[in-house]
Coordinates of C-alpha atoms and ligand atoms in Angstrom, one line a residue:
M5 CA 11.6 -7.6 -16.4
L6 CA 14.6 -8.3 -14.0
A7 CA 16.9 -9.8 -16.6
D8 CA 20.6 -9.4 -15.6
K9 CA 19.6 -8.1 -12.2
R10 CA 21.2 -9.6 -9.1
I11 CA 19.3 -9.7 -5.9
L12 CA 21.0 -10.4 -2.5
L13 CA 18.2 -12.0 -0.6
I14 CA 18.5 -12.1 3.2
I15 CA 16.0 -14.5 4.7
G16 CA 15.3 -13.7 8.4
G17 CA 14.0 -16.0 11.1
G18 CA 10.3 -16.0 11.1
I19 CA 7.5 -18.4 10.1
A20 CA 7.0 -16.4 7.0
A21 CA 10.4 -17.5 5.8
Y22 CA 8.7 -20.2 3.7
K23 CA 7.3 -17.4 1.5
A24 CA 10.9 -16.5 0.7
L25 CA 11.1 -19.7 -1.3
E26 CA 8.2 -18.6 -3.5
L27 CA 9.8 -15.2 -3.8
I28 CA 13.0 -16.8 -5.1
R29 CA 11.0 -18.7 -7.6
L30 CA 9.3 -15.6 -8.9
L31 CA 12.5 -13.6 -9.0
R32 CA 14.2 -16.3 -11.1
A33 CA 11.2 -16.6 -13.4
A34 CA 11.5 -12.8 -13.9
G35 CA 15.0 -13.3 -15.0
A36 CA 16.9 -12.2 -11.8
G37 CA 19.9 -13.9 -10.3
V38 CA 19.4 -14.6 -6.5
V39 CA 22.2 -14.8 -4.1
P40 CA 20.7 -16.1 -0.9
V41 CA 21.8 -15.4 2.7
L42 CA 20.1 -17.3 5.5
T43 CA 20.3 -16.0 9.1
A44 CA 20.6 -18.5 11.9
G45 CA 17.0 -17.8 12.7
G46 CA 16.0 -18.2 9.1
A47 CA 17.7 -21.6 9.0
Q48 CA 15.3 -22.8 11.7
F49 CA 12.4 -22.3 9.3
V50 CA 13.7 -23.2 5.8
T51 CA 16.6 -25.5 5.0
P52 CA 19.7 -24.3 3.2
L53 CA 19.1 -27.1 0.7
S54 CA 15.7 -25.8 -0.4
V55 CA 16.9 -22.2 -0.6
A56 CA 20.0 -23.2 -2.7
A57 CA 18.0 -25.5 -4.9
L58 CA 15.5 -22.8 -5.8
A59 CA 18.1 -20.0 -6.1
G60 CA 20.4 -22.2 -8.2
H61 CA 23.2 -20.7 -6.0
P62 CA 24.9 -21.7 -2.8
V63 CA 23.5 -20.2 0.4
H64 CA 25.7 -18.0 2.5
Q65 CA 25.2 -18.4 6.2
D66 CA 28.4 -17.7 8.1
L67 CA 30.3 -14.4 8.4
F68 CA 33.6 -16.1 9.1
D69 CA 33.5 -18.4 6.2
L70 CA 33.4 -15.4 4.0
T71 CA 36.1 -13.3 5.8
T72 CA 38.6 -16.1 6.1
E73 CA 38.3 -17.7 2.7
A74 CA 39.7 -16.2 -0.4
E75 CA 36.8 -16.7 -2.7
M76 CA 34.5 -13.8 -1.7
G77 CA 34.5 -11.5 1.3
H78 CA 31.4 -10.0 2.8
I79 CA 32.2 -6.6 1.3
Q80 CA 32.3 -8.0 -2.2
L81 CA 29.2 -10.1 -1.6
S82 CA 27.2 -7.0 -0.3
R83 CA 28.2 -4.9 -3.4
A84 CA 27.9 -7.4 -6.2
A85 CA 24.1 -7.2 -6.0
D86 CA 21.9 -4.6 -7.7
L87 CA 19.5 -4.6 -4.7
V88 CA 19.6 -6.0 -1.2
V89 CA 16.2 -7.5 -0.1
V90 CA 15.4 -8.7 3.4
A91 CA 12.4 -11.0 3.4
P92 CA 11.1 -11.7 5.9
C93 CA 12.7 -8.9 7.9
T94 CA 12.1 -9.6 11.6
A95 CA 11.8 -7.1 14.4
D96 CA 15.3 -8.1 15.5
L97 CA 16.8 -7.5 12.1
M98 CA 15.1 -4.1 11.9
A99 CA 16.6 -3.3 15.3
K100 CA 20.0 -4.4 14.2
M101 CA 19.9 -2.4 11.0
A102 CA 18.6 0.7 12.8
G103 CA 21.3 0.3 15.4
G104 CA 24.1 -0.4 13.0
H105 CA 25.0 -3.8 14.4
A106 CA 27.3 -6.1 12.5
D107 CA 27.6 -9.3 14.5
D108 CA 26.5 -11.9 11.9
L109 CA 26.6 -12.2 8.2
A110 CA 23.3 -10.6 7.4
S111 CA 23.8 -7.5 9.6
T112 CA 27.4 -7.1 8.4
L113 CA 26.3 -7.3 4.7
L114 CA 23.6 -4.7 5.4
M115 CA 26.2 -2.4 7.0
A116 CA 28.8 -2.9 4.2
T117 CA 26.5 -2.6 1.2
D118 CA 26.5 0.4 -1.1
K119 CA 23.3 -0.7 -2.8
R120 CA 19.7 0.1 -2.0
V121 CA 18.0 -2.0 0.6
L122 CA 14.3 -3.1 0.5
I123 CA 12.9 -4.8 3.6
A124 CA 9.7 -6.8 3.8
P125 CA 8.9 -6.8 7.6
A126 CA 7.0 -9.8 9.1
M127 CA 6.3 -10.2 12.8
N128 CA 3.6 -10.5 15.4
V129 CA 1.2 -7.6 15.4
R130 CA 2.2 -6.4 18.9
M131 CA 5.9 -6.5 17.9
W132 CA 5.1 -4.5 14.8
Q133 CA 3.2 -1.9 16.8
H134 CA 5.7 -1.7 19.6
P135 CA 7.2 1.7 20.0
A136 CA 10.7 0.3 19.5
T137 CA 9.8 -1.1 16.1
R138 CA 8.0 2.2 15.2
R139 CA 11.2 4.0 16.1
N140 CA 13.4 1.6 14.1
L141 CA 11.1 1.8 11.1
A142 CA 11.2 5.6 11.1
M143 CA 15.0 5.5 11.4
L144 CA 15.4 3.0 8.6
Q145 CA 13.1 5.0 6.3
A146 CA 15.0 8.2 7.1
D147 CA 18.2 6.2 6.1
G148 CA 16.6 5.5 2.7
V149 CA 15.6 1.9 3.3
Q150 CA 12.6 1.0 1.2
V151 CA 9.8 -0.9 2.9
V152 CA 7.1 -3.2 1.5
G153 CA 4.3 -4.2 3.8
P154 CA 3.6 -5.7 6.2
A155 CA 0.1 -6.8 5.1
R156 CA -2.8 -7.1 7.5
G157 CA -4.6 -10.3 8.2
D158 CA -4.5 -13.5 10.1
M159 CA -1.1 -14.5 11.4
A160 CA 0.5 -17.8 12.1
C161 CA 0.5 -17.0 15.9
G162 CA -3.3 -16.8 15.9
E163 CA -3.5 -13.0 16.1
H164 CA -4.9 -10.6 13.5
G165 CA -3.7 -7.3 12.2
P166 CA -0.6 -5.7 10.5
G167 CA 2.4 -7.9 10.6
R168 CA 2.0 -10.5 7.8
L169 CA 4.7 -10.7 5.3
S170 CA 3.5 -9.2 2.0
E171 CA 2.7 -11.8 -0.6
P172 CA 5.7 -12.8 -2.8
A173 CA 4.1 -11.2 -5.9
T174 CA 3.8 -7.9 -4.0
I175 CA 7.4 -8.1 -2.9
L176 CA 8.4 -8.9 -6.5
A177 CA 6.5 -5.8 -7.7
A178 CA 8.3 -3.6 -5.1
I179 CA 11.7 -5.1 -6.2
E180 CA 10.8 -4.3 -9.8
A181 CA 9.8 -0.7 -8.9
A182 CA 12.9 -0.3 -6.7
L183 CA 15.0 -1.2 -9.7
G184 CA 13.1 1.2 -11.9
G185 CA 11.2 -1.4 -13.9
G186 CA 7.8 -1.4 -12.4
P187 CA 4.9 -1.6 -14.8
L188 CA 3.7 1.9 -13.8
R189 CA 7.1 3.5 -14.2
G190 CA 6.7 7.0 -15.7
R191 CA 2.9 7.1 -14.9
H192 CA 1.2 9.6 -12.7
V193 CA -1.7 8.2 -10.6
L194 CA -4.0 10.4 -8.5
V195 CA -5.6 8.8 -5.4
T196 CA -8.2 10.4 -3.2
S197 CA -8.6 9.0 0.3
G198 CA -10.0 9.4 3.8
P199 CA -13.1 11.3 4.9
T200 CA -13.8 15.0 4.5
H201 CA -14.6 17.4 7.3
E202 CA -17.3 20.0 6.6
P203 CA -17.2 22.9 9.0
I204 CA -20.3 24.0 10.9
D205 CA -18.5 26.8 12.8
P206 CA -14.8 27.3 13.7
V207 CA -14.8 24.4 16.2
R208 CA -17.4 21.9 14.9
Y209 CA -17.6 19.9 11.7
I210 CA -19.5 17.1 10.0
A211 CA -17.5 14.0 9.3
N212 CA -17.7 10.3 8.5
R213 CA -16.0 7.2 9.8
S214 CA -13.7 6.5 6.9
S215 CA -10.2 5.5 8.2
G216 CA -8.5 6.0 4.8
A217 CA -7.1 2.4 5.0
Q218 CA -8.1 1.3 1.6
G219 CA -7.0 4.5 -0.2
T220 CA -3.7 4.4 1.7
A221 CA -3.1 0.8 0.8
L222 CA -3.9 1.6 -2.8
A223 CA -1.5 4.5 -3.0
A224 CA 1.3 2.3 -1.6
A225 CA 0.5 -0.5 -4.0
L226 CA 0.6 1.9 -7.0
R227 CA 3.9 3.4 -5.7
D228 CA 5.3 -0.2 -5.4
L229 CA 4.6 -0.7 -9.1
G230 CA 6.6 2.4 -9.9
A231 CA 3.9 5.1 -10.3
R232 CA 4.3 8.7 -9.3
V233 CA 1.4 9.0 -6.9
T234 CA -0.4 12.1 -5.8
F235 CA -2.3 11.3 -2.7
V236 CA -5.1 13.7 -1.9
T237 CA -6.3 12.9 1.6
G238 CA -8.9 14.2 4.0
P239 CA -8.2 13.9 7.7
A240 CA -7.7 10.1 7.9
T241 CA -6.8 8.0 10.9
V242 CA -4.3 5.9 9.0
A243 CA -0.9 7.7 8.2
P244 CA -0.2 8.4 4.5
P245 CA 2.3 6.1 2.9
Q246 CA 6.0 7.0 2.4
G247 CA 7.1 7.8 -1.1
V248 CA 4.0 9.5 -2.4
A249 CA 3.2 13.2 -2.8
V250 CA 0.7 13.9 0.0
V251 CA -1.8 16.8 -0.4
A252 CA -3.7 17.1 2.9
V253 CA -7.2 18.7 2.6
E254 CA -10.2 19.0 4.9
T255 CA -13.3 19.7 2.8
A256 CA -14.8 18.3 -0.4
R257 CA -14.3 21.6 -2.1
Q258 CA -10.6 21.6 -1.1
M259 CA -10.3 18.0 -2.3
L260 CA -11.7 18.9 -5.7
A261 CA -9.4 21.9 -6.1
A262 CA -6.4 19.7 -5.1
V263 CA -7.4 17.0 -7.6
E264 CA -7.8 19.5 -10.4
A265 CA -4.5 21.0 -9.6
A266 CA -2.8 17.6 -9.8
L267 CA -4.0 17.0 -13.4
P268 CA -2.9 15.7 -15.8
A269 CA -2.8 12.1 -14.6
D270 CA -2.7 8.7 -16.3
A271 CA -5.3 7.3 -13.9
A272 CA -7.3 8.5 -11.0
V273 CA -8.8 6.4 -8.2
C274 CA -11.4 8.1 -6.0
A275 CA -11.3 6.1 -2.7
A276 CA -12.3 9.1 -0.5
A277 CA -15.5 9.1 1.4
V278 CA -16.5 12.6 0.4
A279 CA -19.3 14.2 2.4
D280 CA -22.3 14.6 0.1
W281 CA -23.5 17.8 1.8
R282 CA -21.9 20.7 3.6
V283 CA -23.4 23.3 5.9
A284 CA -24.6 26.1 3.6
H285 CA -23.6 28.9 5.8
E286 CA -20.6 28.2 8.0
A287 CA -20.8 30.4 11.1
S288 CA -17.8 32.7 11.5
Q289 CA -18.0 32.5 15.3
K290 CA -18.7 29.5 17.6
M291 CA -22.4 29.0 17.7
K292 CA -23.8 29.6 21.2
K293 CA -26.4 27.8 23.2
G294 CA -29.0 30.3 24.0
A295 CA -32.4 31.8 24.0
G296 CA -32.7 31.4 20.2
G297 CA -33.5 27.7 20.7
L298 CA -31.9 24.8 18.8
P299 CA -29.9 25.8 15.7
V300 CA -31.2 24.7 12.3
L301 CA -28.5 23.8 9.8
E302 CA -29.2 24.3 6.2
F303 CA -27.2 22.1 3.8
A304 CA -25.7 22.6 0.4
E305 CA -24.6 19.9 -2.0
N306 CA -20.9 19.2 -2.3
P307 CA -19.2 18.8 -5.7
D308 CA -19.0 15.2 -6.8
I309 CA -15.2 14.8 -7.4
L310 CA -15.5 11.5 -9.2
A311 CA -18.2 12.7 -11.6
T312 CA -16.4 16.0 -12.2
L313 CA -13.2 14.2 -13.0
S314 CA -14.9 11.7 -15.3
R315 CA -16.2 14.6 -17.4
H316 CA -13.2 16.9 -17.1
A317 CA -11.5 18.4 -20.1
Q318 CA -8.3 16.8 -18.7
R319 CA -10.0 13.5 -17.8
P320 CA -7.4 10.9 -16.9
P321 CA -7.6 7.9 -19.4
L322 CA -8.7 5.7 -16.5
V323 CA -11.0 6.9 -13.8
V324 CA -11.9 4.4 -11.0
G325 CA -14.5 5.0 -8.2
F326 CA -15.6 3.1 -5.2
A327 CA -19.1 2.2 -4.1
A328 CA -20.0 1.2 -0.6
E329 CA -23.4 -0.5 -0.7
T330 CA -25.6 -2.3 1.8
E331 CA -27.8 -4.2 -0.7
N332 CA -28.0 -5.1 -4.4
V333 CA -24.3 -4.3 -4.6
V334 CA -23.6 -5.2 -8.2
D335 CA -26.8 -3.5 -9.5
H336 CA -26.3 -0.3 -7.6
A337 CA -22.7 -0.1 -8.5
T338 CA -23.4 -0.8 -12.2
Q339 CA -25.8 2.1 -12.2
K340 CA -23.3 4.3 -10.3
R341 CA -20.6 3.6 -12.9
L342 CA -22.9 5.0 -15.6
R343 CA -24.2 7.9 -13.5
K344 CA -20.7 9.0 -12.5
G345 CA -19.2 8.5 -16.0
C346 CA -16.2 6.6 -14.6
D347 CA -14.6 3.5 -16.2
W348 CA -14.5 1.1 -13.2
I349 CA -16.2 0.9 -9.9
V350 CA -14.8 -1.1 -7.0
A351 CA -18.0 -2.1 -5.1
N352 CA -18.3 -3.6 -1.7
D353 CA -21.0 -4.6 0.7
V354 CA -20.6 -2.6 3.9
S355 CA -23.6 -3.9 5.7
P356 CA -22.6 -4.4 9.3
A357 CA -22.7 -8.2 9.1
T358 CA -19.8 -8.2 6.7
G359 CA -17.4 -6.5 9.2
I360 CA -15.8 -4.7 6.3
M361 CA -16.3 -1.1 7.4
G362 CA -13.3 -0.3 9.5
G363 CA -12.1 -3.9 9.2
A364 CA -8.8 -5.2 7.8
E365 CA -10.4 -7.1 4.9
N366 CA -12.5 -6.3 1.9
A367 CA -14.6 -8.4 -0.5
V368 CA -15.2 -6.4 -3.6
H369 CA -16.7 -6.6 -7.1
L370 CA -14.9 -4.9 -9.9
I371 CA -17.5 -3.4 -12.2
T372 CA -16.3 -2.5 -15.7
A373 CA -17.9 -1.9 -19.1
D374 CA -17.6 -5.7 -19.5
G375 CA -19.6 -6.6 -16.4
A376 CA -18.9 -7.5 -12.8
E377 CA -16.1 -9.7 -11.4
A378 CA -16.4 -11.0 -7.8
W379 CA -13.0 -11.0 -6.0
P380 CA -12.4 -13.2 -3.0
R381 CA -12.4 -11.7 0.5
L382 CA -8.8 -10.4 0.9
P383 CA -6.8 -8.2 3.2
K384 CA -7.2 -4.6 2.1
S385 CA -3.5 -4.5 1.1
E386 CA -4.1 -7.4 -1.2
V387 CA -7.2 -5.8 -2.7
A388 CA -5.0 -2.8 -3.3
A389 CA -2.2 -4.8 -4.9
R390 CA -4.6 -6.6 -7.2
L391 CA -6.3 -3.3 -8.2
A392 CA -2.9 -1.6 -8.8
G393 CA -2.0 -4.6 -11.0
R394 CA -5.1 -4.3 -13.0
I395 CA -4.6 -0.5 -13.5
A396 CA -1.0 -1.2 -14.7
D397 CA -2.3 -3.9 -17.1
H398 CA -5.0 -1.6 -18.4
L399 CA -2.6 1.4 -19.0
N400 CA -0.1 -0.9 -20.6
G401 CA -2.8 -2.3 -23.0
K402 CA -2.8 -5.8 -21.5
P403 CA -6.2 -7.5 -21.7
A404 CA -7.9 -8.3 -18.3
Ligands
C5P6 O1 -22.2 8.5 -4.7 P1 -21.3 7.8 -3.8 O2 -20.7 8.6 -2.7 O3 -21.8 6.5 -3.3 O4 -20.0 7.4 -4.7 C1 -18.9 6.9 -4.2 C2 -17.7 7.2 -5.1 O5 -17.8 8.6 -5.5 C3 -16.4 7.1 -4.5 O6 -15.4 6.8 -5.5 C4 -16.1 8.5 -3.9 O7 -14.7 8.7 -3.8 C5 -16.7 9.4 -5.0 N1 -17.3 10.6 -4.6 C6 -16.6 11.8 -4.9 N2 -17.2 13.0 -4.5 C7 -18.3 13.1 -3.8 C8 -19.0 11.9 -3.5 C9 -18.4 10.7 -3.8 O8 -15.6 11.8 -5.5 N3 -18.8 14.3 -3.5

């Protein structure tokens, strides 16, 4: 997949640097050449010897070695690559990149390169959420830097949340996609996500607690495999991912119209928590408290987007739904697959004891025509990466 590609891999200083060793191994197995650069911080976590041994290439560490010796200057080093990858990318490296610093080899290479740059951030959750990192991230994305992760989950520092380095396989997939070789290249995938808001009157609505986290993670994972993603989202609390076509809607009916307008697609994943009912007669003016007593709301059934798509004249070749259940998960989801007419159902147990609803992790069963597969409890980003991989395999005719 990456034959003849050359990756300049900058390893920053964080505990996740050990995962860079696995990334090097995966890159080489995929046929890429890896030219490693270790920052001073990175060298505190992994040794130059292990990096060089796995890369099969000497490690560059010192700016002045490169500028004074005749063999290869930093300009040449930064340009001989097809892609520059920073993994792990620390908060400090992000700040240096956003600020245009060039005071060591890594930052100088990043300033001098004329190639695309992909960063895989990894840091403590507070550092990731800090306004300075938010600003730096926005600047880097505006500069065209591609970003993979971070994932959510337990961190080496004992905290929990976004900030974990993405798994090496996920970074590899992002590298392949960045170089135009992702397994979903040329494919169009439609994702629905978030809740819907169903108006009662101009100021009130009926909603649900969906954050949009799983759908957002999935859209990002599909994008990372090279897909063109149309992301139809209700009013979610999680921001939509970069690099996908976002169609923002409010109601179930708007969501269905947006989904139909986005066809044809090679696959559709319905991760939205669509309201089953809407208020039959939306009031045109704000409803008033008054002598008329308590209002009575009459409901009408919303369209079922997943079922409509599954029986559509332009049905995507692969239609995937979600099922949130609180009991008999596999049985209920198996019946739901048949009832809706979709190909796969990703089922999870959302009973309160699992902590899954609104949490960072998900434990799912994948229900297909062949039966049910139990997946281990994983961060939602990893569930997304795994599902995206399965979608790619399916569309490319690879057996499960
Ligand atoms: O029937 P239930 O809501 O449990 O089914 C969940 C699945 O159906 C999810 O994939 C959800 O996105 C989809 N769905 C839909 N339109 C609806 C209701 C659910 O697409 N009106």
